[in-house]
Amino acid sequence: MSQTETRKTLKDAPVMWRRINSIGIILDCNSTYASNLGYAKSEILGKPIFEHISKDSWEAMNESLKAWFETGKVTDRKITFKRQDGSTFPGLLQATSIYDENKNLLGSNTVIFDLTQMNDDNIKEYERFFKEAQNKLDEIKEREYDKLDENSKSEYDGLKKMFDMLLQVNLSELK
């Protein structure tokens, strides 16, 4: 089980996902994130998170980062995201920290719900995806967690924490 296999869980996720480092630079994202913002993935990686939000959300994003540094997570933070074509959409941010084996902060996994897409069908799809991802991670834990290298364990632990958090979100309230 490699790092990339753990990350595959999110590659084609129905929700927007990105991974950032501890100073807010985007290290990875899924195709849903890239296409929703209207960029190629290569145009996103290495960019600061502020590049994809509207100016009126900068303060909220700064508060999010502060909360994340203090608590290790961010829940239900409303941010207005900006697409490449200049259009915007309201998003809800959920983030959990990723740490190395010495408990140093590496960055975060962030899932963003596009609030314009919160209908019953999508909510069912998100909930089903979160449960399947959780089951997949549980299988990995049982089968091969002990054999993973430190980086892969950090990645796994970060994703596990994120899906635990996402399964607590009442998506119907986001409609």
mmCIF file of C-alpha atoms in Angstrom:
data_model
loop_
_atom_site.group_PDB
_atom_site.id
_atom_site.type_symbol
_atom_site.label_atom_id
_atom_site.label_comp_id
_atom_site.label_asym_id
_atom_site.label_seq_id
_atom_site.Cartn_x
_atom_site.Cartn_y
_atom_site.Cartn_z
ATOM 1 C CA MET A 1 0.000 0.000 0.000
ATOM 2 C CA SER A 2 1.719 3.131 -1.129
ATOM 3 C CA GLN A 3 0.990 6.737 -0.341
ATOM 4 C CA THR A 4 -0.531 7.149 -3.775
ATOM 5 C CA GLU A 5 -2.937 4.278 -3.161
ATOM 6 C CA THR A 6 -4.196 5.897 0.031
ATOM 7 C CA ARG A 7 -4.590 9.139 -1.873
ATOM 8 C CA LYS A 8 -6.530 7.390 -4.664
ATOM 9 C CA THR A 9 -9.432 7.336 -2.224
ATOM 10 C CA LEU A 10 -9.789 11.054 -2.955
ATOM 11 C CA LYS A 11 -8.687 11.256 -6.567
ATOM 12 C CA ASP A 12 -12.143 10.836 -8.066
ATOM 13 C CA ALA A 13 -14.133 11.879 -5.013
ATOM 14 C CA PRO A 14 -17.422 13.654 -5.641
ATOM 15 C CA VAL A 15 -16.294 16.442 -3.289
ATOM 16 C CA MET A 16 -13.512 18.960 -3.787
ATOM 17 C CA TRP A 17 -10.325 17.961 -1.951
ATOM 18 C CA ARG A 18 -6.923 19.558 -1.595
ATOM 19 C CA ARG A 19 -3.869 19.015 0.535
ATOM 20 C CA ILE A 20 -1.854 22.026 1.667
ATOM 21 C CA ASN A 21 1.407 22.432 3.513
ATOM 22 C CA SER A 22 1.691 24.278 6.816
ATOM 23 C CA ILE A 23 1.960 27.680 5.103
ATOM 24 C CA GLY A 24 -1.080 27.324 2.845
ATOM 25 C CA ILE A 25 0.525 26.206 -0.423
ATOM 26 C CA ILE A 26 -1.474 23.615 -2.372
ATOM 27 C CA LEU A 27 0.493 20.351 -2.676
ATOM 28 C CA ASP A 28 -2.200 18.178 -4.214
ATOM 29 C CA CYS A 29 -5.859 18.286 -5.224
ATOM 30 C CA ASN A 30 -8.370 16.039 -6.912
ATOM 31 C CA SER A 31 -9.970 16.412 -10.328
ATOM 32 C CA THR A 32 -13.214 17.642 -8.721
ATOM 33 C CA TYR A 33 -11.360 20.568 -7.144
ATOM 34 C CA ALA A 34 -9.542 21.451 -10.370
ATOM 35 C CA SER A 35 -12.575 21.199 -12.651
ATOM 36 C CA ASN A 36 -14.866 23.081 -10.261
ATOM 37 C CA LEU A 37 -12.389 25.963 -10.233
ATOM 38 C CA GLY A 38 -11.816 25.741 -13.994
ATOM 39 C CA TYR A 39 -8.068 25.054 -13.854
ATOM 40 C CA ALA A 40 -5.800 22.240 -14.873
ATOM 41 C CA LYS A 41 -4.339 20.525 -11.831
ATOM 42 C CA SER A 42 -0.862 21.670 -12.893
ATOM 43 C CA GLU A 43 -2.041 25.305 -12.656
ATOM 44 C CA ILE A 44 -3.157 24.779 -9.042
ATOM 45 C CA LEU A 45 -0.237 22.931 -7.456
ATOM 46 C CA GLY A 46 2.288 25.226 -5.780
ATOM 47 C CA LYS A 47 -0.194 28.101 -5.521
ATOM 48 C CA PRO A 48 -1.311 29.703 -2.238
ATOM 49 C CA ILE A 49 -4.877 28.922 -1.159
ATOM 50 C CA PHE A 50 -5.744 32.626 -1.336
ATOM 51 C CA GLU A 51 -5.467 32.465 -5.110
ATOM 52 C CA HIS A 52 -8.772 30.558 -5.334
ATOM 53 C CA ILE A 53 -10.962 32.626 -3.050
ATOM 54 C CA SER A 54 -12.605 35.991 -3.527
ATOM 55 C CA LYS A 55 -11.046 38.974 -1.784
ATOM 56 C CA ASP A 56 -14.058 39.334 0.524
ATOM 57 C CA SER A 57 -13.221 35.901 1.971
ATOM 58 C CA TRP A 58 -9.561 36.616 2.761
ATOM 59 C CA GLU A 59 -10.336 37.557 6.349
ATOM 60 C CA ALA A 60 -12.437 34.411 6.880
ATOM 61 C CA MET A 61 -9.634 32.324 5.343
ATOM 62 C CA ASN A 62 -7.080 33.962 7.656
ATOM 63 C CA GLU A 63 -9.337 33.131 10.608
ATOM 64 C CA SER A 64 -9.584 29.559 9.302
ATOM 65 C CA LEU A 65 -5.811 29.239 9.183
ATOM 66 C CA LYS A 66 -5.535 30.632 12.707
ATOM 67 C CA ALA A 67 -8.171 28.185 13.984
ATOM 68 C CA TRP A 68 -6.428 25.346 12.175
ATOM 69 C CA PHE A 69 -3.048 26.174 13.767
ATOM 70 C CA GLU A 70 -4.646 26.379 17.214
ATOM 71 C CA THR A 71 -6.967 23.355 17.090
ATOM 72 C CA GLY A 72 -5.718 21.119 14.265
ATOM 73 C CA LYS A 73 -8.978 21.370 12.350
ATOM 74 C CA VAL A 74 -11.490 23.687 10.747
ATOM 75 C CA THR A 75 -15.164 22.854 10.483
ATOM 76 C CA ASP A 76 -18.049 24.454 8.643
ATOM 77 C CA ARG A 77 -16.102 27.537 7.510
ATOM 78 C CA LYS A 78 -17.959 29.369 4.752
ATOM 79 C CA ILE A 79 -15.644 30.785 2.082
ATOM 80 C CA THR A 80 -16.440 32.284 -1.326
ATOM 81 C CA PHE A 81 -14.314 30.534 -3.943
ATOM 82 C CA LYS A 82 -13.295 32.150 -7.207
ATOM 83 C CA ARG A 83 -13.101 30.219 -10.468
ATOM 84 C CA GLN A 84 -10.612 30.963 -13.213
ATOM 85 C CA ASP A 85 -13.359 32.660 -15.262
ATOM 86 C CA GLY A 86 -13.998 35.091 -12.383
ATOM 87 C CA SER A 87 -17.323 33.587 -11.288
ATOM 88 C CA THR A 88 -17.697 32.661 -7.615
ATOM 89 C CA PHE A 89 -19.517 30.079 -5.516
ATOM 90 C CA PRO A 90 -20.058 29.610 -1.784
ATOM 91 C CA GLY A 91 -18.061 26.743 -0.348
ATOM 92 C CA LEU A 92 -17.952 25.114 3.046
ATOM 93 C CA LEU A 93 -14.500 24.150 4.247
ATOM 94 C CA GLN A 94 -13.682 21.158 6.474
ATOM 95 C CA ALA A 95 -9.995 20.606 7.250
ATOM 96 C CA THR A 96 -7.953 18.240 9.408
ATOM 97 C CA SER A 97 -4.239 18.305 10.109
ATOM 98 C CA ILE A 98 -1.585 15.891 8.910
ATOM 99 C CA TYR A 99 1.366 15.298 11.237
ATOM 100 C CA ASP A 100 4.632 13.436 10.862
ATOM 101 C CA GLU A 101 5.706 10.689 13.263
ATOM 102 C CA ASN A 102 7.126 13.337 15.641
ATOM 103 C CA LYS A 103 3.792 15.208 15.728
ATOM 104 C CA ASN A 104 5.127 18.084 13.617
ATOM 105 C CA LEU A 105 2.468 19.717 11.466
ATOM 106 C CA LEU A 106 2.895 18.797 7.790
ATOM 107 C CA GLY A 107 -0.262 20.382 6.436
ATOM 108 C CA SER A 108 -3.938 19.623 6.074
ATOM 109 C CA ASN A 109 -6.471 17.672 4.107
ATOM 110 C CA THR A 110 -9.328 19.964 3.167
ATOM 111 C CA VAL A 111 -12.692 19.022 1.739
ATOM 112 C CA ILE A 112 -14.841 21.759 0.258
ATOM 113 C CA PHE A 113 -18.550 21.425 -0.356
ATOM 114 C CA ASP A 114 -19.855 23.615 -3.164
ATOM 115 C CA LEU A 115 -22.995 24.890 -1.453
ATOM 116 C CA THR A 116 -24.711 25.454 -4.811
ATOM 117 C CA GLN A 117 -24.567 21.678 -5.379
ATOM 118 C CA MET A 118 -26.090 20.518 -2.089
ATOM 119 C CA ASN A 119 -29.171 18.686 -3.323
ATOM 120 C CA ASP A 120 -30.566 15.333 -2.125
ATOM 121 C CA ASP A 121 -28.900 13.295 -4.876
ATOM 122 C CA ASN A 122 -25.461 14.799 -4.279
ATOM 123 C CA ILE A 123 -25.825 14.502 -0.512
ATOM 124 C CA LYS A 124 -26.614 10.778 -0.882
ATOM 125 C CA GLU A 125 -23.592 10.401 -3.164
ATOM 126 C CA TYR A 126 -21.303 12.225 -0.680
ATOM 127 C CA GLU A 127 -22.547 10.152 2.262
ATOM 128 C CA ARG A 128 -22.091 6.921 0.319
ATOM 129 C CA PHE A 129 -18.598 7.997 -0.741
ATOM 130 C CA PHE A 130 -17.572 8.904 2.841
ATOM 131 C CA LYS A 131 -18.772 5.513 4.149
ATOM 132 C CA GLU A 132 -16.988 3.614 1.344
ATOM 133 C CA ALA A 133 -13.795 5.571 1.950
ATOM 134 C CA GLN A 134 -14.032 4.875 5.674
ATOM 135 C CA ASN A 135 -14.476 1.130 4.958
ATOM 136 C CA LYS A 136 -11.513 1.148 2.574
ATOM 137 C CA LEU A 137 -9.340 2.857 5.196
ATOM 138 C CA ASP A 138 -10.474 0.348 7.840
ATOM 139 C CA GLU A 139 -9.423 -2.496 5.509
ATOM 140 C CA ILE A 140 -6.009 -0.898 4.979
ATOM 141 C CA LYS A 141 -5.619 -0.484 8.740
ATOM 142 C CA GLU A 142 -6.336 -4.175 9.285
ATOM 143 C CA ARG A 143 -4.266 -5.522 6.405
ATOM 144 C CA GLU A 144 -1.190 -3.398 6.087
ATOM 145 C CA TYR A 145 -0.972 -0.334 8.309
ATOM 146 C CA ASP A 146 1.924 -1.843 10.277
ATOM 147 C CA LYS A 147 3.917 -2.314 7.052
ATOM 148 C CA LEU A 148 3.534 1.309 5.893
ATOM 149 C CA ASP A 149 6.489 3.689 6.035
ATOM 150 C CA GLU A 150 6.229 6.810 8.198
ATOM 151 C CA ASN A 151 5.075 9.053 5.318
ATOM 152 C CA SER A 152 2.334 6.652 4.329
ATOM 153 C CA LYS A 153 1.227 6.304 7.968
ATOM 154 C CA SER A 154 1.018 10.120 8.257
ATOM 155 C CA GLU A 155 -1.005 10.236 5.071
ATOM 156 C CA TYR A 156 -3.273 7.417 6.249
ATOM 157 C CA ASP A 157 -3.799 8.953 9.714
ATOM 158 C CA GLY A 158 -4.634 12.328 8.168
ATOM 159 C CA LEU A 159 -7.210 10.834 5.802
ATOM 160 C CA LYS A 160 -8.724 8.678 8.528
ATOM 161 C CA LYS A 161 -9.155 11.747 10.736
ATOM 162 C CA MET A 162 -10.693 13.665 7.845
ATOM 163 C CA PHE A 163 -13.263 10.975 7.004
ATOM 164 C CA ASP A 164 -14.115 10.552 10.697
ATOM 165 C CA MET A 165 -14.874 14.277 10.764
ATOM 166 C CA LEU A 166 -16.805 14.265 7.468
ATOM 167 C CA LEU A 167 -19.033 11.436 8.660
ATOM 168 C CA GLN A 168 -20.091 13.681 11.569
ATOM 169 C CA VAL A 169 -21.281 16.477 9.243
ATOM 170 C CA ASN A 170 -25.046 16.663 8.780
ATOM 171 C CA LEU A 171 -25.013 17.325 5.047
ATOM 172 C CA SER A 172 -28.770 17.895 4.876
ATOM 173 C CA GLU A 173 -28.291 21.025 6.977
ATOM 174 C CA LEU A 174 -26.051 22.456 4.240
ATOM 175 C CA LYS A 175 -28.859 22.665 1.677
#
